[in-house]
mmCIF file with all atom_site columns, C-alpha atoms in Angstrom:
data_model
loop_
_atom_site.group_PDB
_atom_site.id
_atom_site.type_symbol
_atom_site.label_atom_id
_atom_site.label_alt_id
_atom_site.label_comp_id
_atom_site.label_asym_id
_atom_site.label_entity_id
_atom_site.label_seq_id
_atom_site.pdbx_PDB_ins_code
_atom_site.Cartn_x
_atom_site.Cartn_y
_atom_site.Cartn_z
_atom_site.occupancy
_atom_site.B_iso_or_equiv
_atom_site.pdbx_formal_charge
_atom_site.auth_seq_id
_atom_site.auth_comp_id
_atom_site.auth_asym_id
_atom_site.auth_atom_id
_atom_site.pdbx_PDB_model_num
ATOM 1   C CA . UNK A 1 1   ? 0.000   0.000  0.000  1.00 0.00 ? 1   UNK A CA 1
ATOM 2   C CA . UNK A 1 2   ? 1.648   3.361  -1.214 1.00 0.00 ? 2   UNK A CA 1
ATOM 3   C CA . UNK A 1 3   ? 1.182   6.494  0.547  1.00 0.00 ? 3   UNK A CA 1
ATOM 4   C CA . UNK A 1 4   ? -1.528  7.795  -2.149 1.00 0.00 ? 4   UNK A CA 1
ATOM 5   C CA . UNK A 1 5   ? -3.552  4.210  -1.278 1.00 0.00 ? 5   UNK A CA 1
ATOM 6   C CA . UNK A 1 6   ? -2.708  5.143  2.577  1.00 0.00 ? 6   UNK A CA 1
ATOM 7   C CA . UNK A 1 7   ? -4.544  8.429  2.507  1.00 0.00 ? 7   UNK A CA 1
ATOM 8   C CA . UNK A 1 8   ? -7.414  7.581  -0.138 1.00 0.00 ? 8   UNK A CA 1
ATOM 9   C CA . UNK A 1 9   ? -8.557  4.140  2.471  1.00 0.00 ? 9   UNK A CA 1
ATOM 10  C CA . UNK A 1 10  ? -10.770 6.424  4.616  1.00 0.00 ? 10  UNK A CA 1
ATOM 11  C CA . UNK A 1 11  ? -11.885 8.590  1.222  1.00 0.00 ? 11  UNK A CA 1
ATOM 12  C CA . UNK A 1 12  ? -13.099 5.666  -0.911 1.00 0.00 ? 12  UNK A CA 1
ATOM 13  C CA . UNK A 1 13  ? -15.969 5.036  1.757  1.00 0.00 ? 13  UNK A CA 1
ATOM 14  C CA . UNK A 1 14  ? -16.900 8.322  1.941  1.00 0.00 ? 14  UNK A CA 1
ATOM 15  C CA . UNK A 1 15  ? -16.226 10.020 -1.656 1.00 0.00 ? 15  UNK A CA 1
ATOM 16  C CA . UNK A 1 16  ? -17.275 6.983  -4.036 1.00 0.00 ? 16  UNK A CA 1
ATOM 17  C CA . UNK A 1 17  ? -15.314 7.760  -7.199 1.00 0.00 ? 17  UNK A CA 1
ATOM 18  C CA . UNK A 1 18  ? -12.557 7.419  -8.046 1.00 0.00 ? 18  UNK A CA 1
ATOM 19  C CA . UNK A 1 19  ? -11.981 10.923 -9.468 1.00 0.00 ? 19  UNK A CA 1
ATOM 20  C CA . UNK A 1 20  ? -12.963 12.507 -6.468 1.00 0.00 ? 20  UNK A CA 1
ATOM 21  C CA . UNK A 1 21  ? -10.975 10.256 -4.304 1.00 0.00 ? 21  UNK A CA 1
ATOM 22  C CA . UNK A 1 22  ? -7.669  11.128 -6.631 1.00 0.00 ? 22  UNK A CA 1
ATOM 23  C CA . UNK A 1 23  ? -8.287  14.948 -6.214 1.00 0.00 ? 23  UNK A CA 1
ATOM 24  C CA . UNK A 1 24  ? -8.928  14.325 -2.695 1.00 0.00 ? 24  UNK A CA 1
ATOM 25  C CA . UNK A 1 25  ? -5.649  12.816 -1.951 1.00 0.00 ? 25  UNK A CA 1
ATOM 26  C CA . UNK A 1 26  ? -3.329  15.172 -4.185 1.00 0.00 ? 26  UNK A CA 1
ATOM 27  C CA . UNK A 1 27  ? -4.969  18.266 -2.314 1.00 0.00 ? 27  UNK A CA 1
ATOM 28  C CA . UNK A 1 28  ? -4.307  16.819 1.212  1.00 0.00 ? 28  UNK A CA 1
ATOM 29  C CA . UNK A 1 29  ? -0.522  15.956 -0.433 1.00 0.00 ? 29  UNK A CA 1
ATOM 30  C CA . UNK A 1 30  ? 0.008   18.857 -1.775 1.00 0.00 ? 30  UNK A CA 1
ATOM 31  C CA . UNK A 1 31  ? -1.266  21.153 1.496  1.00 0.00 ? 31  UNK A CA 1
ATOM 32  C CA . UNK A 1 32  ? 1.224   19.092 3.745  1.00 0.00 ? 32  UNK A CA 1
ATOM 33  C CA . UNK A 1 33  ? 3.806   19.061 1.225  1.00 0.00 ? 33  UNK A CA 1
ATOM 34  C CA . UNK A 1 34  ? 4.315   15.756 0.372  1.00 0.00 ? 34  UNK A CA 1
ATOM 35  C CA . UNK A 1 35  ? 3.225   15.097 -3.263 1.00 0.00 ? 35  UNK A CA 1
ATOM 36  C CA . UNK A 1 36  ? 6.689   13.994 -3.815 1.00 0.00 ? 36  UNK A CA 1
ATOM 37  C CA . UNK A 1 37  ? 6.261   10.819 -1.472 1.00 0.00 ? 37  UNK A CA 1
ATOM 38  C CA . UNK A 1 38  ? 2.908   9.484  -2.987 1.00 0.00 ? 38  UNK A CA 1
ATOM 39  C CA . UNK A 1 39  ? 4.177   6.583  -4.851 1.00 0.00 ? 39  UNK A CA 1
ATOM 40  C CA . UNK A 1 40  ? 6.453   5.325  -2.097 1.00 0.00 ? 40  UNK A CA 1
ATOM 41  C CA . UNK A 1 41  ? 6.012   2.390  -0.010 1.00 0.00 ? 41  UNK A CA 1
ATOM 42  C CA . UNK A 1 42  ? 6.195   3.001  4.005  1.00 0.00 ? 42  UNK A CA 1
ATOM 43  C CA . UNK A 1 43  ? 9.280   0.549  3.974  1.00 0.00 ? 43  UNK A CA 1
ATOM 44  C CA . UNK A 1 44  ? 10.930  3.355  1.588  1.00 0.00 ? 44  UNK A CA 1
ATOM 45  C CA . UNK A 1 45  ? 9.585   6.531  3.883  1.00 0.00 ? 45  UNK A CA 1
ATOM 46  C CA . UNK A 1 46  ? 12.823  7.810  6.265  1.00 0.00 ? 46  UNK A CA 1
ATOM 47  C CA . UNK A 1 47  ? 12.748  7.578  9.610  1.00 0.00 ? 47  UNK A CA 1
ATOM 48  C CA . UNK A 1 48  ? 11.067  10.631 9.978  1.00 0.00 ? 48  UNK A CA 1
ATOM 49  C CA . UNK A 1 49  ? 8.085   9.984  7.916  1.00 0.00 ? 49  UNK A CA 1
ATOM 50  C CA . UNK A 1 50  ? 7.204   7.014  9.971  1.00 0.00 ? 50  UNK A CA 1
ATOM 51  C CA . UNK A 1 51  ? 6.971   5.869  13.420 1.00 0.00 ? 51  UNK A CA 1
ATOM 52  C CA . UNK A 1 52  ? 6.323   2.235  14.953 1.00 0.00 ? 52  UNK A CA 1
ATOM 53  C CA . UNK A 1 53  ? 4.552   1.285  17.777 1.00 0.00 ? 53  UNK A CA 1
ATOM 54  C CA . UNK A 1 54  ? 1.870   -1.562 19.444 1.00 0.00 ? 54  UNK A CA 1
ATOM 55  C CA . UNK A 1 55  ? -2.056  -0.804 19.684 1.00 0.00 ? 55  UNK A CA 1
ATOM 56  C CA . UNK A 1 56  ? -2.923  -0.246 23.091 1.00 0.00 ? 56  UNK A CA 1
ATOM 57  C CA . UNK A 1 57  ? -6.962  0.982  22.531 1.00 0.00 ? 57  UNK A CA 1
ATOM 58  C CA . UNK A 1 58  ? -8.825  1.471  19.371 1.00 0.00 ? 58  UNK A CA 1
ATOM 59  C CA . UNK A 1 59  ? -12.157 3.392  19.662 1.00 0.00 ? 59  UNK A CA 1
ATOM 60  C CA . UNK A 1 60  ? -14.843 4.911  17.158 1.00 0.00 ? 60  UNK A CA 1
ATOM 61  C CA . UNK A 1 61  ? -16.336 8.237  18.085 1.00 0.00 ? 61  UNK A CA 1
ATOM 62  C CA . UNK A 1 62  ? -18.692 9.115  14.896 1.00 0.00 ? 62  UNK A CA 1
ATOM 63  C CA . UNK A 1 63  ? -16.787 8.629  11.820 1.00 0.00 ? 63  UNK A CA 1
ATOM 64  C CA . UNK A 1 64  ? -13.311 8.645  12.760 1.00 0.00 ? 64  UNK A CA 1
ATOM 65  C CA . UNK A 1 65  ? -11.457 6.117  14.152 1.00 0.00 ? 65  UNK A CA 1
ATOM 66  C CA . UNK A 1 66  ? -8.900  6.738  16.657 1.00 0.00 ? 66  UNK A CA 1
ATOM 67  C CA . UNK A 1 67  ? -5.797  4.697  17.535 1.00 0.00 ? 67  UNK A CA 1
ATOM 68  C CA . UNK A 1 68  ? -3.637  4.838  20.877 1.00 0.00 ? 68  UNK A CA 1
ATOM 69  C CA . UNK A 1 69  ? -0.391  3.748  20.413 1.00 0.00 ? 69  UNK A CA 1
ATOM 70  C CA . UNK A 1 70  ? 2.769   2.456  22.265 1.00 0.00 ? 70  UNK A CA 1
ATOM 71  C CA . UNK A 1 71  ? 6.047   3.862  20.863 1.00 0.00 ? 71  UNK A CA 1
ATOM 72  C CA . UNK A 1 72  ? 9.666   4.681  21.513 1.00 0.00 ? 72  UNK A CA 1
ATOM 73  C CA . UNK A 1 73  ? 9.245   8.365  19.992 1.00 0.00 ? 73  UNK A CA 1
ATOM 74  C CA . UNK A 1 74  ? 6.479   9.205  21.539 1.00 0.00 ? 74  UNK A CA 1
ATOM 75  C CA . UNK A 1 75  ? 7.011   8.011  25.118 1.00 0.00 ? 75  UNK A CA 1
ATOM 76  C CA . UNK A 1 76  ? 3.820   9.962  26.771 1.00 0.00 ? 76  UNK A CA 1
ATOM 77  C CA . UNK A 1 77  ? 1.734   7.825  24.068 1.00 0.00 ? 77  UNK A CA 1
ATOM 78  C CA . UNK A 1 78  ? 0.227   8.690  20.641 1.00 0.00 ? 78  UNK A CA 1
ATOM 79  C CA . UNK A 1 79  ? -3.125  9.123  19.482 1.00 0.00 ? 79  UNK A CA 1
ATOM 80  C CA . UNK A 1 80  ? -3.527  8.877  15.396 1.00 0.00 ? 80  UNK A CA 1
ATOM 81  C CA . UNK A 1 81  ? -6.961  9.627  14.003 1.00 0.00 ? 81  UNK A CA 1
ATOM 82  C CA . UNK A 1 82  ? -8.301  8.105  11.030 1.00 0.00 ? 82  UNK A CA 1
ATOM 83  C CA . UNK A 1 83  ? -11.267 9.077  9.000  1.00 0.00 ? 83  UNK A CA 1
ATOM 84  C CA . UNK A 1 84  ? -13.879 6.068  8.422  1.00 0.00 ? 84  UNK A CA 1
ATOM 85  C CA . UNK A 1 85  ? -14.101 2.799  10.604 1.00 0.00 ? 85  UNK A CA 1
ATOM 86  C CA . UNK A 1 86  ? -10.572 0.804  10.811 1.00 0.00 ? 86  UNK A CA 1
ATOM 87  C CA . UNK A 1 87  ? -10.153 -2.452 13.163 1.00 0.00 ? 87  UNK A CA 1
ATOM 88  C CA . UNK A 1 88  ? -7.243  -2.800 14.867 1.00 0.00 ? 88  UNK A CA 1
ATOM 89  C CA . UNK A 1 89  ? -6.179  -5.269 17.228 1.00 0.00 ? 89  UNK A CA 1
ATOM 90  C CA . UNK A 1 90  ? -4.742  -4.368 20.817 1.00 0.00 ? 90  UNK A CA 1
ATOM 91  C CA . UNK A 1 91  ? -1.420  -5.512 20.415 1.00 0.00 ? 91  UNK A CA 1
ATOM 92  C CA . UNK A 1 92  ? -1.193  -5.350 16.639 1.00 0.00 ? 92  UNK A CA 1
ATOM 93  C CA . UNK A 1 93  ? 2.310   -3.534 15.567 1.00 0.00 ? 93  UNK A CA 1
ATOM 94  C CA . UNK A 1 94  ? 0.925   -0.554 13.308 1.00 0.00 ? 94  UNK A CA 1
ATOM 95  C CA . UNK A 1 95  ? 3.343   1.962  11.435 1.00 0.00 ? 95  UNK A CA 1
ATOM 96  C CA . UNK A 1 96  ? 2.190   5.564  10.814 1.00 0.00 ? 96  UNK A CA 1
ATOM 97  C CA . UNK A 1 97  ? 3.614   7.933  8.339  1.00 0.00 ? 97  UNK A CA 1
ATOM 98  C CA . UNK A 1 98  ? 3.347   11.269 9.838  1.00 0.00 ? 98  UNK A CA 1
ATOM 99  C CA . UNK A 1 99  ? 4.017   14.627 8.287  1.00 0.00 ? 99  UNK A CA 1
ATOM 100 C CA . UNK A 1 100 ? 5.505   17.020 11.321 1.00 0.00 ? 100 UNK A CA 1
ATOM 101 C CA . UNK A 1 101 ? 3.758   19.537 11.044 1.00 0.00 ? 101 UNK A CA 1
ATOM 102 C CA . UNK A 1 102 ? 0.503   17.371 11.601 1.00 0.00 ? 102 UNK A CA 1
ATOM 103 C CA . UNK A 1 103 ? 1.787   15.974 14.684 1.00 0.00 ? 103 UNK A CA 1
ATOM 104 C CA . UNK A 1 104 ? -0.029  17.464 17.886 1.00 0.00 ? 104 UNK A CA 1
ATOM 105 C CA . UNK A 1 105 ? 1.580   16.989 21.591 1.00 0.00 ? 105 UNK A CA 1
ATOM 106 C CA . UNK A 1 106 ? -0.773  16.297 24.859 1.00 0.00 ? 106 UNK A CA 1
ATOM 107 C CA . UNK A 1 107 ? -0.037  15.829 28.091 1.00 0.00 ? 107 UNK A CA 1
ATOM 108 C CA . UNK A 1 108 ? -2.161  13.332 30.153 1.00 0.00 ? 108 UNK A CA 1
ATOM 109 C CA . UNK A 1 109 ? -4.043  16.079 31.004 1.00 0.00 ? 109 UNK A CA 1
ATOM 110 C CA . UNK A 1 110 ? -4.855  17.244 27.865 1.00 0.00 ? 110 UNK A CA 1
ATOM 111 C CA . UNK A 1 111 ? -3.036  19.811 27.484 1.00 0.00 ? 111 UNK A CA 1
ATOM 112 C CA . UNK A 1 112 ? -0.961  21.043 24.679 1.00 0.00 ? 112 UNK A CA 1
ATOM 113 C CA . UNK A 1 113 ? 3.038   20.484 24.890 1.00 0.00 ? 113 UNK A CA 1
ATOM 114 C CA . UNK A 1 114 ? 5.968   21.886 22.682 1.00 0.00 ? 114 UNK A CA 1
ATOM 115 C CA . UNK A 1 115 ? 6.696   19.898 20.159 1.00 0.00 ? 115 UNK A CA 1
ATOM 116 C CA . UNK A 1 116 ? 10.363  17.121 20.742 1.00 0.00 ? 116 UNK A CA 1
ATOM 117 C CA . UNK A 1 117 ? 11.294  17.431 17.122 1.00 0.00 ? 117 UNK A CA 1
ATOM 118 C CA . UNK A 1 118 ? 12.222  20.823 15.053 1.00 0.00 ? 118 UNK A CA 1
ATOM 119 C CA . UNK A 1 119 ? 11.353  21.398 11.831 1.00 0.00 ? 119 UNK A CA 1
ATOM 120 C CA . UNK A 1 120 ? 14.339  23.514 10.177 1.00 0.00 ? 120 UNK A CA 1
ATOM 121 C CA . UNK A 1 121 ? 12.992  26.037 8.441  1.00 0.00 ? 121 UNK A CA 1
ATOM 122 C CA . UNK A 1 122 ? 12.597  25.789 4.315  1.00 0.00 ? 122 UNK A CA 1
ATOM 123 C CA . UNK A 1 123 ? 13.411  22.099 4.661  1.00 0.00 ? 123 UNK A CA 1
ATOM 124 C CA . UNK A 1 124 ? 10.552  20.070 3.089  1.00 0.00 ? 124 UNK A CA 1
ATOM 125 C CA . UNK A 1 125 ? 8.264   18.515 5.535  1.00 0.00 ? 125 UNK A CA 1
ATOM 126 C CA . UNK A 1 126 ? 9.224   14.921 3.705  1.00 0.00 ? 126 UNK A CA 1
ATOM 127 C CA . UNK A 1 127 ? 13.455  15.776 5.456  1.00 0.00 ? 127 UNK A CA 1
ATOM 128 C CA . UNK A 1 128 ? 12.781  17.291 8.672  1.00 0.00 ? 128 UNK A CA 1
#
């Protein structure tokens, strides 16, 4: 699964054609900046356009599904949200590409935190 089939899974429920679903996809690319990475395979994204972890909860409020996971780089816990309904197992290993700048830090509270990478500025999103 490429990164283009990644980010159309949730839009082919919800859009129905194809068309739409293509248009869809290279707008969302092309607002985070990473057109260039649409045809890769995760095994081919760097480091920093993925991160690993385990499923710890996986819950379904409306439309979205959203995934807690267990991981090295994020060691107060992630939270990815996914449009549509996705299972996932507790326990299953799951790896996320993630743009930067659409990475959000909480605290256990809830509260926002500074980010623990930096984004150099005028690097590409796809190198920082």
């Amino acid at each position: 699964m490429t990164v283009h089939d990644d980010i159309a899974l949730g839009l082919n429920v919800k859009q129905g054609g194809s068309e739409a679903v293509r248009a869809k996809v290279q707008e969302t690319a092309r607002l985070l900046q990473i057109d260039a990475l649409l045809e890769r395979l995760p095994g081919q994204l760097s480091g920093g356009q993925r991160v690993a972890g385990r499923v710890l909860v996986s819950e379904h409020p409306g439309e979205s599904t959203l995934v807690h996971v267990d991981c090295p780089a994020f060691p107060d816990g992630l939270v990815a949200r996914f449009d549509g309904a996705r299972a996932y197992r507790e326990g299953e290993s799951v790896e996320l590409a993630l743009p930067p700048l659409a990475c959000h830090v909480f605290d256990a509270d809830g509260q926002a935190r500074e980010r623990r990478f930096r984004c150099e500025e005028g690097a590409h999103p796809a190198n920082r």
